[in-house]
Tab-separated table of C-alpha atoms in Angstrom:
chain	number	residue	atom	x	y	z
A	1	UNK	CA	-14.191	-8.016	16.915
A	2	UNK	CA	-10.851	-6.888	18.180
A	3	UNK	CA	-8.507	-4.533	16.153
A	4	UNK	CA	-5.052	-3.547	16.684
A	5	UNK	CA	-4.277	-0.054	15.258
A	6	UNK	CA	-0.682	0.657	13.591
A	7	UNK	CA	-0.609	4.326	12.977
A	8	UNK	CA	2.407	5.996	11.292
A	9	UNK	CA	3.122	8.170	8.363
A	10	UNK	CA	4.498	4.969	6.210
A	11	UNK	CA	6.725	6.792	4.283
A	12	UNK	CA	7.726	4.324	3.560
A	13	UNK	CA	6.144	0.899	5.006
A	14	UNK	CA	8.981	-1.638	6.022
A	15	UNK	CA	9.892	-5.003	7.651
A	16	UNK	CA	9.511	-3.306	10.952
A	17	UNK	CA	6.133	-2.433	10.593
A	18	UNK	CA	5.592	-5.878	9.098
A	19	UNK	CA	6.970	-7.322	12.011
A	20	UNK	CA	5.212	-5.236	14.490
A	21	UNK	CA	2.021	-5.998	13.029
A	22	UNK	CA	2.494	-9.897	12.882
A	23	UNK	CA	3.456	-10.161	16.285
A	24	UNK	CA	0.733	-7.964	17.871
A	25	UNK	CA	-1.625	-10.216	15.273
A	26	UNK	CA	0.325	-13.635	16.562
A	27	UNK	CA	0.106	-12.659	20.471
A	28	UNK	CA	-2.253	-10.108	21.300
A	29	UNK	CA	-5.515	-12.023	20.950
A	30	UNK	CA	-6.650	-9.403	17.758
A	31	UNK	CA	-8.272	-10.427	14.527
A	32	UNK	CA	-7.086	-7.766	12.494
A	33	UNK	CA	-4.221	-5.048	12.420
A	34	UNK	CA	-5.481	-1.824	10.533
A	35	UNK	CA	-2.167	0.124	9.150
A	36	UNK	CA	-3.360	3.969	9.639
A	37	UNK	CA	-1.314	6.710	7.570
A	38	UNK	CA	-1.291	9.593	8.628
A	39	UNK	CA	-3.121	12.219	6.262
A	40	UNK	CA	-1.119	15.097	7.255
A	41	UNK	CA	1.471	14.855	9.963
A	42	UNK	CA	0.622	16.431	13.509
A	43	UNK	CA	4.316	17.487	13.630
A	44	UNK	CA	4.784	18.658	10.590
A	45	UNK	CA	6.987	15.748	8.437
A	46	UNK	CA	7.238	16.004	4.903
A	47	UNK	CA	5.214	13.130	3.421
A	48	UNK	CA	5.068	11.734	0.197
A	49	UNK	CA	1.234	12.050	-1.016
A	50	UNK	CA	-1.438	10.226	1.028
A	51	UNK	CA	-2.569	7.831	-1.916
A	52	UNK	CA	1.017	7.042	-2.560
A	53	UNK	CA	1.700	5.979	1.188
A	54	UNK	CA	-1.833	4.023	1.208
A	55	UNK	CA	-0.967	1.738	-2.173
A	56	UNK	CA	2.696	1.445	-0.683
A	57	UNK	CA	0.535	-0.073	2.897
A	58	UNK	CA	-1.659	-1.732	0.606
A	59	UNK	CA	1.037	-3.706	-1.345
A	60	UNK	CA	2.653	-4.982	2.516
A	61	UNK	CA	-0.720	-5.844	3.600
A	62	UNK	CA	-0.451	-8.345	0.709
A	63	UNK	CA	2.158	-9.959	2.563
A	64	UNK	CA	-0.635	-11.544	5.010
A	65	UNK	CA	-3.423	-13.917	4.859
A	66	UNK	CA	-6.139	-10.901	4.959
A	67	UNK	CA	-5.639	-9.817	8.548
A	68	UNK	CA	-3.481	-7.095	7.830
A	69	UNK	CA	-5.702	-3.755	6.193
A	70	UNK	CA	-5.018	-0.674	5.157
A	71	UNK	CA	-7.332	2.203	7.033
A	72	UNK	CA	-8.351	5.095	4.972
A	73	UNK	CA	-10.044	6.789	8.513
A	74	UNK	CA	-7.299	9.893	8.383
A	75	UNK	CA	-7.961	10.964	5.029
A	76	UNK	CA	-11.825	10.791	5.778
A	77	UNK	CA	-11.116	13.091	9.099
A	78	UNK	CA	-9.020	15.124	6.831
A	79	UNK	CA	-7.833	16.459	9.985
A	80	UNK	CA	-3.986	17.016	11.426
A	81	UNK	CA	-3.670	13.313	12.315
A	82	UNK	CA	-4.389	13.672	16.033
A	83	UNK	CA	-4.584	9.961	17.501
A	84	UNK	CA	-7.319	10.984	20.117
A	85	UNK	CA	-9.466	12.139	17.287
A	86	UNK	CA	-9.064	9.519	15.237
A	87	UNK	CA	-9.790	6.987	17.881
A	88	UNK	CA	-13.015	8.412	18.963
A	89	UNK	CA	-14.209	8.397	15.388
A	90	UNK	CA	-13.099	4.622	15.131
A	91	UNK	CA	-15.120	3.664	18.361
A	92	UNK	CA	-18.011	5.438	17.365
A	93	UNK	CA	-18.157	4.163	14.240
A	94	UNK	CA	-17.500	0.650	15.108
A	95	UNK	CA	-19.152	0.236	18.652
A	96	UNK	CA	-18.761	-3.487	18.637
A	97	UNK	CA	-15.157	-3.115	17.933
A	98	UNK	CA	-12.721	-3.314	20.693
A	99	UNK	CA	-9.359	-1.201	19.623
A	100	UNK	CA	-5.832	-1.640	20.736
A	101	UNK	CA	-3.325	0.860	19.947
A	102	UNK	CA	0.020	-0.288	19.191
A	103	UNK	CA	3.102	2.143	19.608
A	104	UNK	CA	6.650	1.404	19.823
A	105	UNK	CA	9.137	2.307	22.912
A	106	UNK	CA	10.905	4.613	20.578
A	107	UNK	CA	7.940	7.083	20.590
A	108	UNK	CA	7.256	6.967	24.954
A	109	UNK	CA	9.281	10.435	25.048
A	110	UNK	CA	7.109	12.084	22.671
A	111	UNK	CA	3.521	10.934	24.832
A	112	UNK	CA	3.611	14.542	26.443
A	113	UNK	CA	3.174	16.129	23.158
A	114	UNK	CA	0.107	13.944	22.006
A	115	UNK	CA	-3.172	15.494	22.722
A	116	UNK	CA	-5.198	13.905	25.131
A	117	UNK	CA	-3.151	10.843	25.911
A	118	UNK	CA	-5.555	9.717	29.250
A	119	UNK	CA	-8.276	10.016	27.182
A	120	UNK	CA	-6.560	7.505	24.320
A	121	UNK	CA	-6.049	4.858	26.995
A	122	UNK	CA	-9.832	4.836	28.035
A	123	UNK	CA	-11.012	4.186	24.626
A	124	UNK	CA	-8.024	1.795	23.785
A	125	UNK	CA	-5.678	-0.794	25.128
A	126	UNK	CA	-2.101	0.503	24.226
A	127	UNK	CA	0.397	-1.910	23.732
A	128	UNK	CA	4.070	-0.766	23.499
A	129	UNK	CA	6.322	-2.841	21.936
A	130	UNK	CA	10.072	-3.025	22.413
A	131	UNK	CA	12.030	-1.218	19.990
A	132	UNK	CA	15.245	-2.261	19.677
A	133	UNK	CA	17.690	0.427	21.391
A	134	UNK	CA	15.010	1.934	23.316
A	135	UNK	CA	14.208	-0.396	26.584
A	136	UNK	CA	11.026	0.733	28.548
A	137	UNK	CA	9.432	-0.744	31.216
A	138	UNK	CA	6.101	-2.563	30.434
A	139	UNK	CA	7.153	-3.396	27.020
A	140	UNK	CA	5.803	-6.410	25.046
A	141	UNK	CA	7.780	-8.893	22.852
A	142	UNK	CA	11.523	-9.409	21.810
A	143	UNK	CA	13.351	-6.271	20.367
A	144	UNK	CA	11.932	-5.463	16.998
A	145	UNK	CA	14.366	-4.845	14.299
A	146	UNK	CA	16.268	-1.678	14.269
A	147	UNK	CA	14.833	0.025	10.791
A	148	UNK	CA	13.336	2.993	10.465
A	149	UNK	CA	11.526	5.037	7.526
A	150	UNK	CA	14.221	7.746	7.765
A	151	UNK	CA	16.682	5.383	7.457
A	152	UNK	CA	15.231	3.733	4.183
A	153	UNK	CA	14.842	7.152	2.768
A	154	UNK	CA	18.688	8.207	3.998
A	155	UNK	CA	19.336	4.998	1.755
A	156	UNK	CA	17.735	5.566	-1.107
A	157	UNK	CA	18.712	9.463	-1.216
A	158	UNK	CA	22.322	7.785	-1.546
A	159	UNK	CA	21.114	5.298	-4.423
A	160	UNK	CA	21.301	2.390	-2.215
A	161	UNK	CA	17.850	0.124	-2.687
A	162	UNK	CA	16.870	-1.161	0.988
A	163	UNK	CA	15.847	-4.329	-0.428
A	164	UNK	CA	16.603	-5.752	2.775
A	165	UNK	CA	14.461	-3.209	4.867
A	166	UNK	CA	11.139	-3.132	2.566
A	167	UNK	CA	9.191	-5.413	1.080
A	168	UNK	CA	9.628	-5.935	-2.852
A	169	UNK	CA	6.300	-5.389	-3.299
A	170	UNK	CA	6.478	-2.149	-1.341
A	171	UNK	CA	9.729	-1.059	-3.365
A	172	UNK	CA	8.054	-1.851	-6.425
A	173	UNK	CA	5.018	0.393	-5.847
A	174	UNK	CA	7.680	3.276	-4.863
A	175	UNK	CA	9.589	2.256	-8.320
A	176	UNK	CA	6.210	2.806	-10.360
A	177	UNK	CA	5.145	5.735	-8.879
A	178	UNK	CA	8.881	7.157	-8.979
A	179	UNK	CA	8.803	7.788	-5.135
A	180	UNK	CA	11.948	8.259	-3.277
A	181	UNK	CA	14.111	8.860	-6.732
A	182	UNK	CA	13.163	5.605	-7.748
A	183	UNK	CA	12.199	4.848	-11.172
A	184	UNK	CA	11.100	2.386	-13.591
A	185	UNK	CA	10.489	-1.501	-13.573
A	186	UNK	CA	12.624	-3.945	-11.697
């Protein structure tokens, strides 16, 4: 089996995550894409509770026909969200699975801060997607939508519901749980 891993804070998940996963599934010869919400962010970002972000990811996964799944591996590890540790754990637990790691061209500048990136590359094929506004060599695909969780949270903080940026099922989970200042049914 071939599985592509898409990690992130998913705070909240948005259409850019869905588009990235869909593109990889459609073009990179993988059987599944696993969303891996960060349990604790390695660079100290403030996050909504892990379980709430998992429920939002699961709502995003319902937009697909089963190839997109949410992994709880970060909670199982309970650590600091280091990709190399997560990948080593997955490779050990799933010896018959070939993993690839999806990253956006926007985080290439952060790779020097990553722990053991050379080891990551030995354990998994790294697929760098072209994120709009961040051109880089060796990226694949067309520019993905210019949307970020930060942008979504900023809109929510200003009282603007980002219905063009976040799937309605994800917004409903956020509303049901009172995340990002959203309240009540829609």
